[in-house]
PDB file of C-alpha atoms and ligand atoms in Angstrom:
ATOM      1  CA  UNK A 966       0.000   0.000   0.000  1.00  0.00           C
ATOM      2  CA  UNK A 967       1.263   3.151  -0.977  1.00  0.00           C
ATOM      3  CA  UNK A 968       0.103   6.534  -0.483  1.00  0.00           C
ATOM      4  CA  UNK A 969       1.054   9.809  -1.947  1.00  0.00           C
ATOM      5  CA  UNK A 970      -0.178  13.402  -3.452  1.00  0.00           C
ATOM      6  CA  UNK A 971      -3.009  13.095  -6.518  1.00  0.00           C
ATOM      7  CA  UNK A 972      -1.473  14.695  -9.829  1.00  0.00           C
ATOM      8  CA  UNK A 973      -3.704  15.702 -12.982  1.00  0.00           C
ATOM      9  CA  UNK A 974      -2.695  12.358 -14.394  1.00  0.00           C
ATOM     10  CA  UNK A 975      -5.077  10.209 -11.868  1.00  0.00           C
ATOM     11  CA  UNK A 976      -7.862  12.626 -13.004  1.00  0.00           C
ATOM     12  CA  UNK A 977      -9.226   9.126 -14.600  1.00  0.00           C
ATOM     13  CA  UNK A 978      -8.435   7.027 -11.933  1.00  0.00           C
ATOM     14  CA  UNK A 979      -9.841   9.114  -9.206  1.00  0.00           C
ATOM     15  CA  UNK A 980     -13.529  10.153 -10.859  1.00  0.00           C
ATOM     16  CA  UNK A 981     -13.321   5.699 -11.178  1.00  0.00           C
ATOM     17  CA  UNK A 982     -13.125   5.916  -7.765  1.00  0.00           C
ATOM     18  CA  UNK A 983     -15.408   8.400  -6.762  1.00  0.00           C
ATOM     19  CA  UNK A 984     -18.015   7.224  -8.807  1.00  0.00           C
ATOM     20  CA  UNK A 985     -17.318   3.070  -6.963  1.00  0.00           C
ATOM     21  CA  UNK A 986     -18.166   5.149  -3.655  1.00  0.00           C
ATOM     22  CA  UNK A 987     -20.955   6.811  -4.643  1.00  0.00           C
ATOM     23  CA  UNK A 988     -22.329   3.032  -5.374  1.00  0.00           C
ATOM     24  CA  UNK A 989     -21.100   1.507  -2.381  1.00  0.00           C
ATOM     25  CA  UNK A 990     -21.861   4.084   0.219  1.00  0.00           C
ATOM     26  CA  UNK A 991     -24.645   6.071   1.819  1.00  0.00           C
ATOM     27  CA  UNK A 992     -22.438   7.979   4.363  1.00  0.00           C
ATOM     28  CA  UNK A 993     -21.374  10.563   1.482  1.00  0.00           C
ATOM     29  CA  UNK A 994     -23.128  13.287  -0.295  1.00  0.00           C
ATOM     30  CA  UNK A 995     -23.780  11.979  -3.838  1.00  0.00           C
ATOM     31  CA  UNK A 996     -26.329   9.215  -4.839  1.00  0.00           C
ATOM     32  CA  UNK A 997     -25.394   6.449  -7.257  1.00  0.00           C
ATOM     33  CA  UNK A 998     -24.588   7.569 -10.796  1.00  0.00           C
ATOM     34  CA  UNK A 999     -25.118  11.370  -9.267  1.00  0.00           C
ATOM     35  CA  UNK A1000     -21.877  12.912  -9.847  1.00  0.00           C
ATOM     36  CA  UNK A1001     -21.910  14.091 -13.559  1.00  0.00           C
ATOM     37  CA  UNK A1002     -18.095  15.501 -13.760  1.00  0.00           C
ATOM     38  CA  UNK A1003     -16.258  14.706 -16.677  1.00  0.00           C
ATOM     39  CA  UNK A1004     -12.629  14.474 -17.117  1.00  0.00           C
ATOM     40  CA  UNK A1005     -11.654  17.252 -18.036  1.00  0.00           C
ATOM     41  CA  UNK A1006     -13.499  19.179 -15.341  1.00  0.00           C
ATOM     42  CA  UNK A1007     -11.546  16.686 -12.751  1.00  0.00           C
ATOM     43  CA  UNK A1008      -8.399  17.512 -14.221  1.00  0.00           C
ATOM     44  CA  UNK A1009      -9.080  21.276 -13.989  1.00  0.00           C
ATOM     45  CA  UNK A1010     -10.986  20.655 -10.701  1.00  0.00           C
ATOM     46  CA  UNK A1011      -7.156  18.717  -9.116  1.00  0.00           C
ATOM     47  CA  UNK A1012      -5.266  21.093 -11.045  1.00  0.00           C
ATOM     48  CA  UNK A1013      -7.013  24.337  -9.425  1.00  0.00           C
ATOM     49  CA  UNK A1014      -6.435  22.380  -5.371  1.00  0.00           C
ATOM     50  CA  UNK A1015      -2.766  23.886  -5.141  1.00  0.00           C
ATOM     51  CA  UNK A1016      -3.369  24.791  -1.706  1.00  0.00           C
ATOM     52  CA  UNK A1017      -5.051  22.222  -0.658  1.00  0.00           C
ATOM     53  CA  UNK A1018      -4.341  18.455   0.120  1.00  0.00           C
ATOM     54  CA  UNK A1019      -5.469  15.614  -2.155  1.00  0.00           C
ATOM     55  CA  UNK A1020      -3.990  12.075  -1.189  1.00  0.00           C
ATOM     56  CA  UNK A1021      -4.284   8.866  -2.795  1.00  0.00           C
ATOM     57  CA  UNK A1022      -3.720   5.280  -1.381  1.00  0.00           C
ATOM     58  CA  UNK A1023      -2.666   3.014  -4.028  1.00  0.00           C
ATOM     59  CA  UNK A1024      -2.729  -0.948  -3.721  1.00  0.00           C
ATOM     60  CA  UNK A1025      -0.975  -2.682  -6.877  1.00  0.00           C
ATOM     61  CA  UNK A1026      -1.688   0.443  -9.110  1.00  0.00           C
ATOM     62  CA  UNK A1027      -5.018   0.766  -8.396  1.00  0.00           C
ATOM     63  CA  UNK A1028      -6.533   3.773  -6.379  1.00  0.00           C
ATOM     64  CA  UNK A1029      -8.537   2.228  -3.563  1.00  0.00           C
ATOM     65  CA  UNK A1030      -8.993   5.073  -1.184  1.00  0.00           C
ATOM     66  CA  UNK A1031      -8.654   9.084  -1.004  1.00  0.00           C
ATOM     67  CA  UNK A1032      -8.403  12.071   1.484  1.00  0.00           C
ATOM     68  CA  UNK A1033      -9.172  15.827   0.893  1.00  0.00           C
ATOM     69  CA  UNK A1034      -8.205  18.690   3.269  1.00  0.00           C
ATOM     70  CA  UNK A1035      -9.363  21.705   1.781  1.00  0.00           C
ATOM     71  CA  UNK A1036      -7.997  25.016   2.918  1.00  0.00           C
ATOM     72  CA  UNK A1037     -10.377  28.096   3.872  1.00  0.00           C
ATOM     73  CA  UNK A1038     -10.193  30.268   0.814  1.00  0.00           C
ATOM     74  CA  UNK A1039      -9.598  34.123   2.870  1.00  0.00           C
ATOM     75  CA  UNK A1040      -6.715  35.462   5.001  1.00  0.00           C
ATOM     76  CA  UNK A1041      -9.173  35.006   8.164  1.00  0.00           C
ATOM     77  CA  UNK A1042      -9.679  30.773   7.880  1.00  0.00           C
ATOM     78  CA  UNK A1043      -7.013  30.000   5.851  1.00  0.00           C
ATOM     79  CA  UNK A1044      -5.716  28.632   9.004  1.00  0.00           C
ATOM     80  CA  UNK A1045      -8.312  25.628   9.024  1.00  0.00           C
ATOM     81  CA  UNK A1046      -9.210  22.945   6.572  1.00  0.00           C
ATOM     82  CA  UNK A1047     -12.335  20.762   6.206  1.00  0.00           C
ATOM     83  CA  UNK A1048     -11.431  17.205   5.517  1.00  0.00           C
ATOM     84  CA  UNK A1049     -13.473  14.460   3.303  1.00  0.00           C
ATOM     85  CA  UNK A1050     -12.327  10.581   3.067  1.00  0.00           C
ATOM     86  CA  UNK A1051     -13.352   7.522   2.091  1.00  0.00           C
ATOM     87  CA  UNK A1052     -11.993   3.593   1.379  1.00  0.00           C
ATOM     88  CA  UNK A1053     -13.301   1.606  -0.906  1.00  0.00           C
ATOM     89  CA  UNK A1054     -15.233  -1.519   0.789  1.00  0.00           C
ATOM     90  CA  UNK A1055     -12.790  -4.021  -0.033  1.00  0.00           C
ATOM     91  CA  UNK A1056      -9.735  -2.253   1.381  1.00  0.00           C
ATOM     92  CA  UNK A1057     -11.210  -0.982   4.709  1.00  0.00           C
ATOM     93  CA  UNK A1058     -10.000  -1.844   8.225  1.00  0.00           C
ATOM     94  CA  UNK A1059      -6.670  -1.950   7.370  1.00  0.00           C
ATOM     95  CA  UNK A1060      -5.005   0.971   8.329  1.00  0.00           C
ATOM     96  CA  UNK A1061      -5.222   3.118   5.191  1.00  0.00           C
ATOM     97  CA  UNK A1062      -7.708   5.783   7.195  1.00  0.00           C
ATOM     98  CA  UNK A1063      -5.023   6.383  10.119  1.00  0.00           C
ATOM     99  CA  UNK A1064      -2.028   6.802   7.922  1.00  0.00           C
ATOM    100  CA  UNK A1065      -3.812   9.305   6.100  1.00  0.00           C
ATOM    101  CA  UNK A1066      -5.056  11.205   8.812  1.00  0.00           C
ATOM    102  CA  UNK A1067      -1.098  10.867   9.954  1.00  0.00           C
ATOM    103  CA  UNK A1068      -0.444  12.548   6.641  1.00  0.00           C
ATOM    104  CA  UNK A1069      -2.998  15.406   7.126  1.00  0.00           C
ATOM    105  CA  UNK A1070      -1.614  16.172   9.903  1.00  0.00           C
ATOM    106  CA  UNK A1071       2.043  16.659   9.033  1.00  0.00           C
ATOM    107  CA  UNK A1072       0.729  18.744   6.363  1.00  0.00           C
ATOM    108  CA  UNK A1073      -1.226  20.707   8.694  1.00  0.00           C
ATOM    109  CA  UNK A1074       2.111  21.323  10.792  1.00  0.00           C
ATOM    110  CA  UNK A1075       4.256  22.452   8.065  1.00  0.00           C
ATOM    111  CA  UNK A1076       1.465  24.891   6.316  1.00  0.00           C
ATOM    112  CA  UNK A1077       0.861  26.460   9.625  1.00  0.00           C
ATOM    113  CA  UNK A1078      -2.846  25.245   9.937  1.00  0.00           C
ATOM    114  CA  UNK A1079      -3.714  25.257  12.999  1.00  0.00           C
ATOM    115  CA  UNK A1080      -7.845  23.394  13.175  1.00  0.00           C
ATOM    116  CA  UNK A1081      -9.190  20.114  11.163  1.00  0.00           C
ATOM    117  CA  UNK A1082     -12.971  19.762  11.383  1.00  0.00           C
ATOM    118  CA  UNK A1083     -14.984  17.816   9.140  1.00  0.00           C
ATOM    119  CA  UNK A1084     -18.924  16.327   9.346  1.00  0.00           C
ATOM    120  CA  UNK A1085     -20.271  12.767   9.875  1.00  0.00           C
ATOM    121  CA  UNK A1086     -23.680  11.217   9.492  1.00  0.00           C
ATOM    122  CA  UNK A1087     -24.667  10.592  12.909  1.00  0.00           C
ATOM    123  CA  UNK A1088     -25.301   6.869  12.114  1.00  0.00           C
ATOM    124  CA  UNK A1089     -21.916   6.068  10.594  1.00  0.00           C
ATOM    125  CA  UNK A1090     -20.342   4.549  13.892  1.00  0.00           C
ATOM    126  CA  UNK A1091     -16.754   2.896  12.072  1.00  0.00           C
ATOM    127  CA  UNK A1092     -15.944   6.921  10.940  1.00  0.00           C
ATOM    128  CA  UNK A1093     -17.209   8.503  14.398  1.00  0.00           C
ATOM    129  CA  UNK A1094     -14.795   5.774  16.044  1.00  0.00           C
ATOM    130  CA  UNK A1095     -11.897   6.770  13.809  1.00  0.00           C
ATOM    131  CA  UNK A1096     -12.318  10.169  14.096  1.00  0.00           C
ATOM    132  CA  UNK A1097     -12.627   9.780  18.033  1.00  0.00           C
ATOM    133  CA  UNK A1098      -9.610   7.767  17.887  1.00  0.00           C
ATOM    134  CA  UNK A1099      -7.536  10.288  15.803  1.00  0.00           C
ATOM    135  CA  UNK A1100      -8.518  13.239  18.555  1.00  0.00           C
ATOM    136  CA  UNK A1101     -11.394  14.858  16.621  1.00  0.00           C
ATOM    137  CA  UNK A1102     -13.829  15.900  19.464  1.00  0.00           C
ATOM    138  CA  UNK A1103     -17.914  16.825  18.470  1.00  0.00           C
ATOM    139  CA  UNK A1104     -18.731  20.679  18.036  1.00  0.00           C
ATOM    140  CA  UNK A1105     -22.713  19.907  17.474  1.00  0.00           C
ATOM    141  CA  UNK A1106     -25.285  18.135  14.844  1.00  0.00           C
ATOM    142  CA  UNK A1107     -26.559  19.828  12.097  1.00  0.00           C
ATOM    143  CA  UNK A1108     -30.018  18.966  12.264  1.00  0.00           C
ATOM    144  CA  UNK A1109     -31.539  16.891   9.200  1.00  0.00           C
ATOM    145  CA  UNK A1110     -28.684  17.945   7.285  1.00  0.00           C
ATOM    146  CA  UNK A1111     -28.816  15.588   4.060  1.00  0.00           C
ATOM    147  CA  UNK A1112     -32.052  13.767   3.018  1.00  0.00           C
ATOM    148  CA  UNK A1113     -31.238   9.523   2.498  1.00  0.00           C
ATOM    149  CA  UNK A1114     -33.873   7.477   0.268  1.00  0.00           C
ATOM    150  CA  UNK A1115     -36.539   9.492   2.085  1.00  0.00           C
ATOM    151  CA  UNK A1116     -35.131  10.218   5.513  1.00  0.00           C
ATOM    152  CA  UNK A1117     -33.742  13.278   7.066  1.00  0.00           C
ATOM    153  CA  UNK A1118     -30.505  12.381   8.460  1.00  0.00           C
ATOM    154  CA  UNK A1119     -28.569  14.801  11.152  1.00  0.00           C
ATOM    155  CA  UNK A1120     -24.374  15.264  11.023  1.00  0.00           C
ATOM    156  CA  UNK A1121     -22.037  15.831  13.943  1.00  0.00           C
ATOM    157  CA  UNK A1122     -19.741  18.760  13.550  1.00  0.00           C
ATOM    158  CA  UNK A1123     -15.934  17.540  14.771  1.00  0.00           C
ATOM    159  CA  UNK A1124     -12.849  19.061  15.014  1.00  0.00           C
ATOM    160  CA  UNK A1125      -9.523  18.858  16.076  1.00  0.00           C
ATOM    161  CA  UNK A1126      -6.917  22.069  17.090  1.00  0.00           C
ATOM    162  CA  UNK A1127      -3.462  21.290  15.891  1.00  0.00           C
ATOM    163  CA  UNK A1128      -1.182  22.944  18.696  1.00  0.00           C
TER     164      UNK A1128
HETATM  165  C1  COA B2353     -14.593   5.489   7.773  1.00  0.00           C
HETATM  166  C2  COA B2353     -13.504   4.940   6.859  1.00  0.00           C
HETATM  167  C3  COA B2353     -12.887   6.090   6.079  1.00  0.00           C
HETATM  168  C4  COA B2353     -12.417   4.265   7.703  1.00  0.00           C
HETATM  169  O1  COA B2353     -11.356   3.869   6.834  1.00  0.00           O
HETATM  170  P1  COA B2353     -10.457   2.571   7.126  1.00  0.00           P
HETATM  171  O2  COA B2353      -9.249   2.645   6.278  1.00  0.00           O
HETATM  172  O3  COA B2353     -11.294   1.386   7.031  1.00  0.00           O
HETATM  173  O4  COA B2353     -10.051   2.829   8.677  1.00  0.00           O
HETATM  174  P2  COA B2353      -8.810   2.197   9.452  1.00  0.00           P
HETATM  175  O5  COA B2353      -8.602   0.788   8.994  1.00  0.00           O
HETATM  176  O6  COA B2353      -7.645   3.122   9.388  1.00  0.00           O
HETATM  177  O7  COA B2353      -9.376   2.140  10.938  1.00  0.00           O
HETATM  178  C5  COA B2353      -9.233   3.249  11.788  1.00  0.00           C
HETATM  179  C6  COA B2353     -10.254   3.196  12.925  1.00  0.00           C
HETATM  180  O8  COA B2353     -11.563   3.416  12.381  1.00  0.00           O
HETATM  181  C7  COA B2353     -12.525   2.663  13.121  1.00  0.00           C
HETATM  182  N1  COA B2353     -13.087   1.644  12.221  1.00  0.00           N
HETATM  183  C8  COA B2353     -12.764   1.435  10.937  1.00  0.00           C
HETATM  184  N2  COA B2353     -13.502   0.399  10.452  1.00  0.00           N
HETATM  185  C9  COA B2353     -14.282  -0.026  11.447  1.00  0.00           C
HETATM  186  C10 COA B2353     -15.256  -1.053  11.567  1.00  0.00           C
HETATM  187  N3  COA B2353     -15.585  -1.860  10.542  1.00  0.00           N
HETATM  188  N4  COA B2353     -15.886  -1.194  12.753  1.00  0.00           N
HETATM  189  C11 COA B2353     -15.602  -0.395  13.797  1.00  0.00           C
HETATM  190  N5  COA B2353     -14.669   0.601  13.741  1.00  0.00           N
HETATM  191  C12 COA B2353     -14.029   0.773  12.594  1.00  0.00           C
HETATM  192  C13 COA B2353     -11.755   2.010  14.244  1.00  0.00           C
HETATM  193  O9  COA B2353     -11.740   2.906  15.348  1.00  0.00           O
HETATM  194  C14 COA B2353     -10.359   1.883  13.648  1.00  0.00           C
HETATM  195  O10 COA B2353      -9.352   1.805  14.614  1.00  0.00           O
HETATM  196  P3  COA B2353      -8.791   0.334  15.088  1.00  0.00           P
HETATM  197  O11 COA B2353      -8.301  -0.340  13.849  1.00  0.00           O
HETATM  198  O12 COA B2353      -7.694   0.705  16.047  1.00  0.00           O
HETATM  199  O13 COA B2353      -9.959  -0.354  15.713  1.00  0.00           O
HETATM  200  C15 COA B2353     -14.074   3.860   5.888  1.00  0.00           C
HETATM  201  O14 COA B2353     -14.793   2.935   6.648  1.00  0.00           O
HETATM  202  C16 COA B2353     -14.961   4.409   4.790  1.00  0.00           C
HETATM  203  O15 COA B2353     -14.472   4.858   3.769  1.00  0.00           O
HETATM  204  N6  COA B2353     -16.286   4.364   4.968  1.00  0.00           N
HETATM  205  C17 COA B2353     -17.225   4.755   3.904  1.00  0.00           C
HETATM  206  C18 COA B2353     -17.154   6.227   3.542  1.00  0.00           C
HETATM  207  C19 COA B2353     -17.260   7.086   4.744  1.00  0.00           C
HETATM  208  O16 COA B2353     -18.024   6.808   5.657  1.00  0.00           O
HETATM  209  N7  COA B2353     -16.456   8.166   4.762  1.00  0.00           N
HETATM  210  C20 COA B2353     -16.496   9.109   5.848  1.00  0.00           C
HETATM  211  C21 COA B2353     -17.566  10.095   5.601  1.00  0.00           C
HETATM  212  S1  COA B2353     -17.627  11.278   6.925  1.00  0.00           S
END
């Protein structure tokens, strides 16, 4: 397992794998066959994330797993950035979530960032566990937040200050 920065060249590989979560998961935003980006919007869309972080966790070439930190855009929260992940199925519970959270936050050190905070479906317990594990603490829920096959479904707010 190998992980490392996305580049404009995994624009294919990385819409493949967004498009696999949106199909295996209900914990994200998009519904199957939802996202409509093509591939040259992803390359412009990875190519315009300079100050962000995009990482990729490759098993025998093939991208099974991805995290996003994405800076605040103005001089007053440029200091924090919102974080999205996710593994595919196959791959998960093997460590690839920690040691990208271990990357985030080297990242975070050396580009003088200084809070992490990112939102979880209340009813995802594996993610709330990691991100209790990795020192993320709850801020508040936003109430019915997304709407799931029918149901309103509340998020925690969580957050962690990098000293
Ligand atoms: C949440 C998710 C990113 C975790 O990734 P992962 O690579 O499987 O996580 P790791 O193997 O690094 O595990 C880290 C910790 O997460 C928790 N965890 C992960 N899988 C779990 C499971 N099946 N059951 C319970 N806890 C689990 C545990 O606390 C685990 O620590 P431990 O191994 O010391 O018990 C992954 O399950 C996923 O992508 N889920 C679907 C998409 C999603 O929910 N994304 C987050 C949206 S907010």
């Amino acid at each position: 397992m190998n992980i490392r920065k996305i580049t404009s060249e995994d624009a294919q590989a990385y819409l493949a794998l967004q498009n696999k979560l949106d199909e295996e998961t209900e914990f994200r935003a998009y519904e199957p066959g939802e996202r409509k980006t093509t591939l040259e919007e992803m390359e412009k869309i990875i190519s315009s994330k300079q100050e962000d972080l995009i990482l990729l966790a490759i098993h025998d070439d093939e991208v099974v797993g991805y995290i996003e930190a994405e800076r605040g855009k103005f001089n007053r929260n440029k200091h924090s950035a919102h974080i999205n992940l996710a593994v595919l199925k196959k791959f998960q519970g093997r460590g690839i979530a920690k040691l990208f959270f271990n990357e985030v936050e080297r990242w975070a050190k050396l580009n003088h960032i200084h809070r992490l905070d990112l939102c979880v479906f209340i009813s995802n317990t594996n993610a709330i566990n990691l991100y209790n594990k990795m020192g993320f603490v709850k801020e508040g829920t936003k109430k019915d937040s997304f709407l799931v096959d029918g149901n309103y479904v509340d998020e925690f707010m969580m957050a962690k200050i990098i000293e």
